[in-house]
CSV table of C-alpha atoms in Angstrom, one decimal:
chain,number,residue,atom,x,y,z
A,1,MET,CA,-17.8,31.7,34.1
A,2,ALA,CA,-18.7,35.2,33.5
A,3,ASP,CA,-17.6,36.1,30.5
A,4,THR,CA,-16.2,40.3,30.2
A,5,SER,CA,-15.1,40.0,26.9
A,6,LEU,CA,-18.0,43.1,25.7
A,7,MET,CA,-16.1,45.7,27.2
A,8,SER,CA,-12.5,44.7,26.1
A,9,ILE,CA,-13.2,43.8,22.1
A,10,PRO,CA,-10.8,46.6,19.8
A,11,GLY,CA,-11.1,47.6,16.9
A,12,PRO,CA,-10.6,47.6,13.3
A,13,VAL,CA,-8.6,44.9,12.5
A,14,ASP,CA,-4.0,45.2,12.3
A,15,PRO,CA,-1.6,43.3,10.3
A,16,VAL,CA,0.3,40.3,11.9
A,17,PRO,CA,3.0,39.4,10.5
A,18,VAL,CA,3.5,35.9,9.5
A,19,ALA,CA,6.9,34.3,11.3
A,20,ARG,CA,8.0,31.6,11.4
A,21,ASP,CA,6.1,29.3,12.7
A,22,ILE,CA,2.9,30.6,11.1
A,23,THR,CA,0.8,28.9,8.5
A,24,PRO,CA,1.1,31.7,6.1
A,25,ARG,CA,-1.9,32.1,4.3
A,26,ALA,CA,-3.9,34.6,1.5
A,27,ASP,CA,-6.8,36.0,3.3
A,28,GLY,CA,-4.3,37.1,5.9
A,29,ARG,CA,-5.4,35.7,8.9
A,30,VAL,CA,-3.4,34.2,11.0
A,31,ASP,CA,-3.7,30.9,11.1
A,32,LEU,CA,-3.5,28.8,14.8
A,33,MET,CA,-3.0,25.7,14.6
A,34,GLY,CA,0.2,24.2,15.3
A,35,LEU,CA,0.9,27.4,17.6
A,36,PRO,CA,1.0,26.8,21.7
A,37,LYS,CA,-0.7,28.8,23.6
A,38,ALA,CA,2.2,31.0,24.7
A,39,ARG,CA,2.1,32.5,21.4
A,40,ILE,CA,-1.4,32.4,20.4
A,41,ARG,CA,-1.7,34.4,23.8
A,42,GLU,CA,0.9,37.0,22.1
A,43,LEU,CA,-0.8,36.9,19.1
A,44,PHE,CA,-4.2,37.6,20.6
A,45,ALA,CA,-2.0,40.5,22.7
A,46,ASP,CA,-0.3,42.1,19.5
A,47,ALA,CA,-4.5,41.6,17.9
A,48,GLY,CA,-5.2,44.2,20.8
A,49,LEU,CA,-6.8,41.8,23.7
A,50,ASP,CA,-5.3,43.4,26.6
A,51,PRO,CA,-3.5,41.1,29.4
A,52,LYS,CA,-5.9,39.7,31.6
A,53,GLN,CA,-8.4,38.7,28.3
A,54,ALA,CA,-5.7,37.9,25.9
A,55,LYS,CA,-4.6,34.6,28.7
A,56,LEU,CA,-8.3,33.8,29.1
A,57,ARG,CA,-9.3,34.0,25.9
A,58,SER,CA,-5.3,32.2,25.3
A,59,LYS,CA,-7.0,29.0,27.2
A,60,GLN,CA,-10.0,28.6,26.4
A,61,VAL,CA,-9.1,28.8,22.5
A,62,TYR,CA,-6.6,26.5,22.9
A,63,HIS,CA,-8.6,23.7,24.7
A,64,TRP,CA,-10.8,23.8,22.0
A,65,ILE,CA,-8.5,23.4,19.4
A,66,TYR,CA,-6.1,20.2,20.7
A,67,HIS,CA,-9.0,18.9,23.8
A,68,ARG,CA,-12.4,19.7,21.4
A,69,GLY,CA,-10.3,19.6,18.2
A,70,ALA,CA,-12.2,22.2,17.1
A,71,SER,CA,-12.3,23.9,13.9
A,72,GLU,CA,-14.7,27.4,14.3
A,73,PHE,CA,-14.9,29.6,16.8
A,74,SER,CA,-19.0,29.0,16.2
A,75,ALA,CA,-18.4,26.4,17.9
A,76,MET,CA,-16.7,28.1,20.9
A,77,THR,CA,-20.2,28.3,22.8
A,78,ASP,CA,-17.7,29.8,26.3
A,79,ILE,CA,-16.4,32.7,24.0
A,80,SER,CA,-19.8,35.2,24.3
A,81,LYS,CA,-21.1,36.2,20.9
A,82,THR,CA,-19.6,39.3,20.2
A,83,MET,CA,-16.3,37.6,21.0
A,84,ARG,CA,-15.7,35.2,18.2
A,85,PRO,CA,-16.9,37.3,14.6
A,86,TRP,CA,-13.9,39.6,16.0
A,87,LEU,CA,-12.2,36.5,16.6
A,88,GLU,CA,-12.5,35.1,12.9
A,89,GLU,CA,-12.3,38.1,11.6
A,90,ARG,CA,-8.5,38.0,12.6
A,91,PHE,CA,-7.6,34.2,12.9
A,92,VAL,CA,-8.4,30.1,11.3
A,93,ILE,CA,-7.8,26.6,13.2
A,94,ALA,CA,-7.3,25.2,9.8
A,95,ARG,CA,-6.5,22.0,8.7
A,96,PRO,CA,-4.4,20.4,5.5
A,97,GLU,CA,-6.5,20.2,2.1
A,98,VAL,CA,-8.3,17.0,1.7
A,99,VAL,CA,-7.4,16.2,-2.0
A,100,GLU,CA,-8.3,12.1,-1.6
A,101,ALA,CA,-8.3,9.6,0.8
A,102,GLN,CA,-7.7,6.2,0.1
A,103,HIS,CA,-8.9,3.0,2.8
A,104,SER,CA,-7.2,-0.6,1.9
A,105,THR,CA,-9.0,-3.6,2.6
A,106,ASP,CA,-6.8,-4.2,5.5
A,107,GLY,CA,-7.7,-1.4,6.9
A,108,THR,CA,-4.9,1.4,6.5
A,109,ARG,CA,-5.2,4.5,5.4
A,110,LYS,CA,-3.8,7.0,3.5
A,111,TRP,CA,-4.6,10.4,3.0
A,112,LEU,CA,-3.6,12.9,-0.4
A,113,LEU,CA,-3.6,16.5,1.4
A,114,ARG,CA,-2.6,19.8,-0.2
A,115,THR,CA,-1.5,22.8,2.2
A,116,ALA,CA,-2.6,26.7,2.0
A,117,ASP,CA,-0.2,27.5,-1.1
A,118,GLY,CA,-1.2,24.8,-3.1
A,119,HIS,CA,1.7,21.0,-2.8
A,120,ASP,CA,0.2,18.2,-2.3
A,121,PHE,CA,1.9,15.6,0.4
A,122,GLU,CA,0.4,12.3,2.4
A,123,MET,CA,-0.1,11.1,5.7
A,124,VAL,CA,-1.2,7.1,6.7
A,125,PHE,CA,-3.0,5.6,9.5
A,126,ILE,CA,-2.6,1.6,10.1
A,127,PRO,CA,-5.0,-0.2,12.1
A,128,ASP,CA,-3.1,-2.8,14.6
A,129,ALA,CA,-4.4,-5.2,16.9
A,130,ASP,CA,-3.1,-3.1,19.9
A,131,ARG,CA,-2.1,0.0,18.2
A,132,GLY,CA,-2.7,2.0,15.6
A,133,THR,CA,-0.1,4.3,14.0
A,134,LEU,CA,-0.1,7.7,12.7
A,135,CYS,CA,2.7,8.1,10.1
A,136,VAL,CA,3.0,11.8,9.6
A,137,SER,CA,4.8,13.6,6.9
A,138,SER,CA,7.3,16.3,7.8
A,139,GLN,CA,8.6,18.3,4.1
A,140,VAL,CA,6.8,18.6,1.1
A,141,GLY,CA,9.0,16.0,-0.9
A,142,CYS,CA,13.2,15.2,0.5
A,143,THR,CA,16.2,16.4,-0.3
A,144,LEU,CA,17.6,12.7,0.2
A,145,ASN,CA,17.1,10.5,-2.7
A,146,CYS,CA,17.0,7.0,-0.7
A,147,ARG,CA,17.0,4.9,-3.9
A,148,PHE,CA,14.3,2.3,-2.1
A,149,CYS,CA,11.9,5.2,-1.8
A,150,HIS,CA,9.6,6.5,-3.9
A,151,THR,CA,9.6,10.1,-2.1
A,152,GLY,CA,13.1,10.2,-3.2
A,153,THR,CA,12.4,10.6,-6.5
A,154,MET,CA,10.3,13.8,-6.3
A,155,ARG,CA,12.3,17.3,-4.9
A,156,LEU,CA,12.0,19.2,-2.0
A,157,VAL,CA,9.8,21.6,-2.2
A,158,ARG,CA,9.5,23.2,1.2
A,159,ASN,CA,9.2,22.2,4.4
A,160,LEU,CA,5.5,21.7,6.2
A,161,THR,CA,4.9,24.0,9.0
A,162,PRO,CA,4.4,23.4,12.8
A,163,GLY,CA,0.8,23.3,11.6
A,164,GLU,CA,1.1,21.6,9.1
A,165,ILE,CA,2.6,18.8,11.0
A,166,VAL,CA,0.4,18.9,13.8
A,167,GLY,CA,-2.6,19.0,11.8
A,168,GLN,CA,-2.2,15.5,10.5
A,169,VAL,CA,-3.1,14.6,13.5
A,170,MET,CA,-6.3,16.3,14.2
A,171,LEU,CA,-7.4,15.0,10.9
A,172,ALA,CA,-7.0,12.3,11.7
A,173,ARG,CA,-9.1,12.2,14.9
A,174,ASP,CA,-11.2,13.7,13.0
A,175,ALA,CA,-11.6,11.1,10.1
A,176,LEU,CA,-11.7,8.6,13.3
A,177,GLY,CA,-14.4,10.5,15.8
A,178,GLU,CA,-12.1,10.5,18.1
A,179,TRP,CA,-12.2,13.9,20.3
A,180,PRO,CA,-14.0,13.7,23.4
A,181,LYS,CA,-16.8,14.9,25.7
A,182,GLY,CA,-18.0,16.6,27.6
A,183,LYS,CA,-18.0,19.9,30.5
A,184,MET,CA,-15.1,22.3,29.8
A,185,ASP,CA,-13.2,23.8,32.9
A,186,PHE,CA,-11.6,26.2,31.8
A,187,SER,CA,-10.3,27.9,35.5
A,188,ASP,CA,-7.5,28.2,36.9
A,189,ASP,CA,-8.3,24.6,39.6
A,190,ALA,CA,-9.4,22.2,37.0
A,191,ASP,CA,-8.9,18.6,36.7
A,192,GLU,CA,-7.7,18.4,33.4
A,193,SER,CA,-8.0,14.1,33.3
A,194,GLU,CA,-10.9,14.9,32.2
A,195,TYR,CA,-10.6,16.5,29.1
A,196,ARG,CA,-9.2,12.8,27.2
A,197,ALA,CA,-10.1,10.3,25.5
A,198,ASP,CA,-10.6,6.4,26.0
A,199,GLY,CA,-10.4,4.3,24.1
A,200,ARG,CA,-8.8,5.7,21.1
A,201,LEU,CA,-7.6,4.7,17.8
A,202,LEU,CA,-4.6,6.5,17.1
A,203,THR,CA,-1.9,5.8,19.6
A,204,ASN,CA,1.0,6.4,17.8
A,205,ILE,CA,2.7,8.4,15.8
A,206,VAL,CA,5.6,8.0,13.5
A,207,MET,CA,8.1,11.0,11.8
A,208,MET,CA,8.2,8.7,8.7
A,209,GLY,CA,5.8,9.7,6.7
A,210,MET,CA,7.7,11.7,3.4
A,211,GLY,CA,10.7,14.0,4.4
A,212,GLU,CA,13.6,13.9,6.9
A,213,PRO,CA,11.8,15.5,10.1
A,214,LEU,CA,15.9,16.4,11.3
A,215,TYR,CA,16.2,18.6,8.6
A,216,ASN,CA,13.2,20.5,9.0
A,217,PHE,CA,13.8,20.2,13.3
A,218,ASP,CA,12.9,22.7,14.8
A,219,ASN,CA,9.2,22.9,13.2
A,220,VAL,CA,9.3,19.0,13.9
A,221,ARG,CA,9.9,19.5,17.0
A,222,ASP,CA,7.7,22.2,18.4
A,223,ALA,CA,4.7,20.7,16.5
A,224,LEU,CA,5.9,17.2,18.5
A,225,ASN,CA,6.0,19.4,22.0
A,226,LEU,CA,2.6,21.1,21.5
A,227,VAL,CA,1.0,17.0,20.6
A,228,MET,CA,3.3,15.7,24.1
A,229,ASP,CA,2.3,18.5,25.8
A,230,GLY,CA,0.0,17.1,28.9
A,231,GLU,CA,-3.3,19.8,28.2
A,232,GLY,CA,-3.3,19.4,24.7
A,233,LEU,CA,-2.8,16.0,22.9
A,234,ALA,CA,-1.6,14.6,25.4
A,235,LEU,CA,0.2,11.5,23.5
A,236,SER,CA,3.3,10.0,26.0
A,237,LYS,CA,6.6,10.2,24.1
A,238,ARG,CA,6.7,6.4,24.6
A,239,ARG,CA,4.0,6.4,22.3
A,240,ILE,CA,6.1,8.7,19.0
A,241,THR,CA,8.8,7.7,16.9
A,242,LEU,CA,11.1,9.8,14.9
A,243,SER,CA,12.3,8.0,12.6
A,244,THR,CA,16.0,9.4,10.8
A,245,SER,CA,18.6,8.2,8.2
A,246,GLY,CA,20.8,9.9,9.3
A,247,VAL,CA,21.0,13.2,10.2
A,248,VAL,CA,23.9,12.6,13.2
A,249,PRO,CA,25.0,16.4,13.9
A,250,MET,CA,21.3,16.4,15.3
A,251,MET,CA,20.2,13.4,16.0
A,252,GLU,CA,22.1,14.2,20.2
A,253,ARG,CA,19.4,17.2,19.6
A,254,CYS,CA,16.8,15.7,18.4
A,255,GLY,CA,17.1,13.0,22.1
A,256,GLU,CA,17.2,17.3,24.2
A,257,GLU,CA,15.2,18.7,22.6
A,258,ILE,CA,12.2,16.4,21.6
A,259,GLY,CA,12.7,13.3,23.9
A,260,VAL,CA,11.1,10.0,21.9
A,261,ASN,CA,11.7,7.2,20.7
A,262,LEU,CA,14.3,6.5,17.3
A,263,ALA,CA,14.3,5.0,14.9
A,264,VAL,CA,17.0,5.4,12.1
A,265,SER,CA,17.3,3.7,7.9
A,266,LEU,CA,20.0,1.7,7.7
A,267,HIS,CA,19.5,-0.9,5.4
A,268,ALA,CA,22.5,-1.7,4.7
A,269,VAL,CA,25.4,-2.9,7.0
A,270,THR,CA,28.2,-2.3,3.9
A,271,LYS,CA,29.4,1.0,3.3
A,272,ASP,CA,29.3,0.2,-1.1
A,273,ILE,CA,25.4,-0.7,-0.3
A,274,ARG,CA,24.7,1.6,1.8
A,275,ASP,CA,25.9,4.8,-0.4
A,276,GLU,CA,24.1,3.1,-3.6
A,277,ILE,CA,21.1,3.4,-1.6
A,278,VAL,CA,21.1,5.4,0.6
A,279,PRO,CA,23.2,8.5,-0.4
A,280,LEU,CA,23.6,10.0,2.8
A,281,ASN,CA,25.8,7.3,4.0
A,282,LYS,CA,28.4,9.3,1.7
A,283,LYS,CA,28.2,12.1,4.2
A,284,TYR,CA,27.4,10.3,7.3
A,285,GLY,CA,29.2,7.0,7.8
A,286,ILE,CA,27.6,3.7,8.9
A,287,GLU,CA,30.4,3.7,12.1
A,288,GLU,CA,29.5,7.7,12.8
A,289,LEU,CA,25.8,6.7,12.4
A,290,LEU,CA,26.1,3.9,14.9
A,291,GLU,CA,28.5,5.9,17.6
A,292,ALA,CA,25.6,8.7,17.6
A,293,CYS,CA,22.9,5.5,18.0
A,294,ALA,CA,24.8,4.7,21.0
A,295,ALA,CA,25.0,8.4,22.2
A,296,TYR,CA,21.2,8.8,21.6
A,297,PRO,CA,20.0,10.0,25.5
A,298,GLY,CA,17.3,8.0,26.9
A,299,ALA,CA,18.6,4.8,25.0
A,300,SER,CA,18.1,1.7,26.9
A,301,ASN,CA,16.4,-1.6,26.5
A,302,ALA,CA,13.9,-0.4,27.9
A,303,ARG,CA,13.6,2.4,25.4
A,304,ARG,CA,15.6,0.5,22.3
A,305,ILE,CA,16.9,1.8,19.4
A,306,THR,CA,14.5,1.0,16.1
A,307,PHE,CA,16.8,0.5,12.9
A,308,GLU,CA,14.6,-0.3,10.1
A,309,TYR,CA,16.2,-2.1,6.9
A,310,VAL,CA,14.2,-3.3,3.2
A,311,MET,CA,14.4,-5.9,2.3
A,312,LEU,CA,15.7,-6.0,-1.3
A,313,LYS,CA,16.0,-8.9,-2.7
A,314,ASP,CA,19.6,-9.7,-4.1
A,315,LYS,CA,21.2,-6.9,-3.1
A,316,ASN,CA,20.2,-6.1,1.1
A,317,ASP,CA,18.9,-10.0,2.2
A,318,SER,CA,21.9,-11.8,2.4
A,319,ASP,CA,22.7,-14.5,5.3
A,320,GLU,CA,26.3,-12.6,5.6
A,321,HIS,CA,24.6,-9.2,5.5
A,322,ALA,CA,22.1,-10.7,8.5
A,323,HIS,CA,25.4,-12.1,10.3
A,324,GLU,CA,27.6,-8.2,9.8
A,325,LEU,CA,23.8,-6.8,11.2
A,326,VAL,CA,24.5,-8.5,14.7
A,327,ARG,CA,28.0,-8.2,14.9
A,328,LEU,CA,27.4,-4.5,14.3
A,329,ILE,CA,24.8,-3.6,16.9
A,330,ARG,CA,26.7,-5.9,19.8
A,331,GLU,CA,30.4,-4.4,18.5
A,332,HIS,CA,28.5,-0.8,19.5
A,333,LYS,CA,26.7,-2.5,22.3
A,334,LEU,CA,23.4,-1.0,21.3
A,335,PRO,CA,19.5,-1.6,22.7
A,336,ALA,CA,18.7,-2.2,19.4
A,337,LYS,CA,16.0,-4.0,18.0
A,338,VAL,CA,16.2,-4.6,14.1
A,339,ASN,CA,12.8,-4.2,11.8
A,340,LEU,CA,12.7,-5.8,8.7
A,341,ILE,CA,10.2,-4.8,6.2
A,342,PRO,CA,9.3,-6.1,2.8
A,343,PHE,CA,10.2,-4.4,-0.4
A,344,ASN,CA,6.8,-2.3,-1.5
A,345,PRO,CA,7.7,-2.1,-5.1
A,346,TRP,CA,6.7,1.3,-6.9
A,347,PRO,CA,6.7,1.6,-10.7
A,348,GLY,CA,10.7,2.6,-12.5
A,349,SER,CA,11.7,0.8,-9.0
A,350,ALA,CA,14.9,-0.7,-9.5
A,351,TYR,CA,14.1,-3.4,-6.7
A,352,GLU,CA,12.6,-6.1,-6.3
A,353,CYS,CA,10.9,-7.7,-2.7
A,354,SER,CA,13.3,-10.4,-1.5
A,355,THR,CA,11.7,-13.4,-1.4
A,356,PRO,CA,9.7,-14.7,1.6
A,357,GLU,CA,12.0,-17.8,2.3
A,358,ARG,CA,15.0,-15.6,2.2
A,359,ILE,CA,13.0,-12.7,4.7
A,360,ARG,CA,12.9,-15.5,7.3
A,361,SER,CA,16.0,-16.8,7.1
A,362,PHE,CA,17.8,-13.6,7.8
A,363,SER,CA,15.1,-12.6,10.0
A,364,ASN,CA,16.5,-16.0,12.2
A,365,ILE,CA,19.6,-14.9,12.4
A,366,VAL,CA,19.1,-11.5,14.4
A,367,PHE,CA,17.2,-13.7,16.2
A,368,GLU,CA,19.4,-15.9,16.9
A,369,GLY,CA,22.4,-12.2,17.4
A,370,GLY,CA,20.4,-12.1,20.3
A,371,ILE,CA,18.2,-9.4,19.0
A,372,SER,CA,14.7,-9.0,18.1
A,373,ALA,CA,13.9,-8.9,13.5
A,374,PRO,CA,9.8,-8.8,13.4
A,375,VAL,CA,9.3,-8.7,10.7
A,376,ARG,CA,7.2,-5.5,9.2
A,377,THR,CA,3.6,-7.7,7.6
A,378,PRO,CA,3.0,-5.5,4.2
A,379,ARG,CA,0.1,-2.9,4.5
A,380,GLY,CA,-2.2,-1.0,2.3
A,381,ARG,CA,-0.7,-1.8,-1.3
A,382,ASP,CA,-4.6,-2.0,-2.9
A,383,ILE,CA,-4.0,2.3,-2.3
A,384,ASP,CA,-0.5,3.1,-3.1
A,385,ALA,CA,1.2,2.7,0.1
A,386,ALA,CA,4.3,3.2,-0.6
A,387,CYS,CA,5.3,7.5,0.2
A,388,GLY,CA,4.8,9.1,-2.2
A,389,GLN,CA,3.1,7.2,-4.5
A,390,LEU,CA,-0.5,8.5,-3.8
A,391,LYS,CA,1.4,12.3,-4.7
A,392,THR,CA,2.8,10.9,-7.9
A,393,ALA,CA,-1.3,9.1,-9.3
A,394,ALA,CA,-2.9,12.5,-8.5
A,395,GLU,CA,-0.2,14.1,-9.9
A,396,LYS,CA,-0.5,11.8,-14.0
A,397,LYS,CA,-4.2,12.0,-12.9
A,398,SER,CA,-4.4,15.3,-13.4
A,399,ARG,CA,-1.4,16.0,-16.3
A,400,ALA,CA,-4.3,13.4,-17.4
A,401,GLN,CA,-7.8,15.2,-16.7
A,402,LEU,CA,-6.2,18.8,-18.6
A,403,ASP,CA,-4.6,16.6,-21.3
A,404,ARG,CA,-8.1,15.5,-21.8
A,405,GLU,CA,-9.9,18.6,-21.3
A,406,ALA,CA,-7.5,20.6,-23.7
A,407,ALA,CA,-8.4,17.7,-26.8
A,408,GLU,CA,-12.3,18.1,-26.1
A,409,ALA,CA,-10.8,22.3,-25.9
A,410,ALA,CA,-9.2,21.7,-29.4
A,411,GLY,CA,-11.6,19.6,-31.2
């Protein structure tokens, strides 16, 4: 395709107002990560490209970002050498900064990441025989204060932008070497299928990292729509699961506007216990939550709702609790499965993990009730894999380094 951009490159940089969907940057450039094609086209037009050029360049840049994993305009070989500096001067394709990366003996990988304005958050990749799951964060910190969750001990700093959410997926694919290679064709009748990558290690995404996704609904929706876009990262909605602690008013919107699988952090079957370990229960109780699950758009036997249930010794793990869990699910006629999660201890936690025998008994009762109740295999315990632990460890390390430097300066 002939490149005519030499005739239409605008002049000096004009400042572009920072909107909610754009990750703020100190250098004033606009981060294109996390933006849909139409928004990129709009920004290119605002920066001075004529409508025809804005349409062409947005299509090219979008494909380079989301199909090739390009993070530099200099890599976009079908864009003229004169046009690339113009883009670089005004725009950037950023990834979250990697502060620390850990690799477990079981193959689990965990990253401590940093936003452009200096806030830390985490993501985890968990490989299995038949899939590879990326656990993605939606907020820096959390407001819910679930007592068994290490992130719950951290104050909420801010929501992550769509770019910071999608950036986690991009960074994981960078690390796994999963960007497809091949001919690029941007004509209107091009076969999009040639951009697909077969045999991916990263096959599934779970919104189960730091934060409550439904308290950052717009940004999570916009990010996942890019991930699911057939011209974007092209991951099926059936391979994406969003986990909520039970933000009932947002659950129907989640099903209608995002349409991914739903997981609910249940963790208890009585009001008193759930009030203690998941304080949001005081606002949206178990009955209200289960009614919202029953009404979740798209829920069916083929797309069951997952109930997550962390196993806490002598707290929520009795046979009576298991029988009540079965009763609640059957009473509400929920197409459901239960993931039993052995508690991953962290320093200062008030809880211990249930014994293997107790977990096995609980699982058997739920299975006998006709509901799938697999026990999740603990992963990454040698790399601070409980959500929030790596961030805390890094902060402690930083404080220790600062103390040491202060002592050396005083001496």
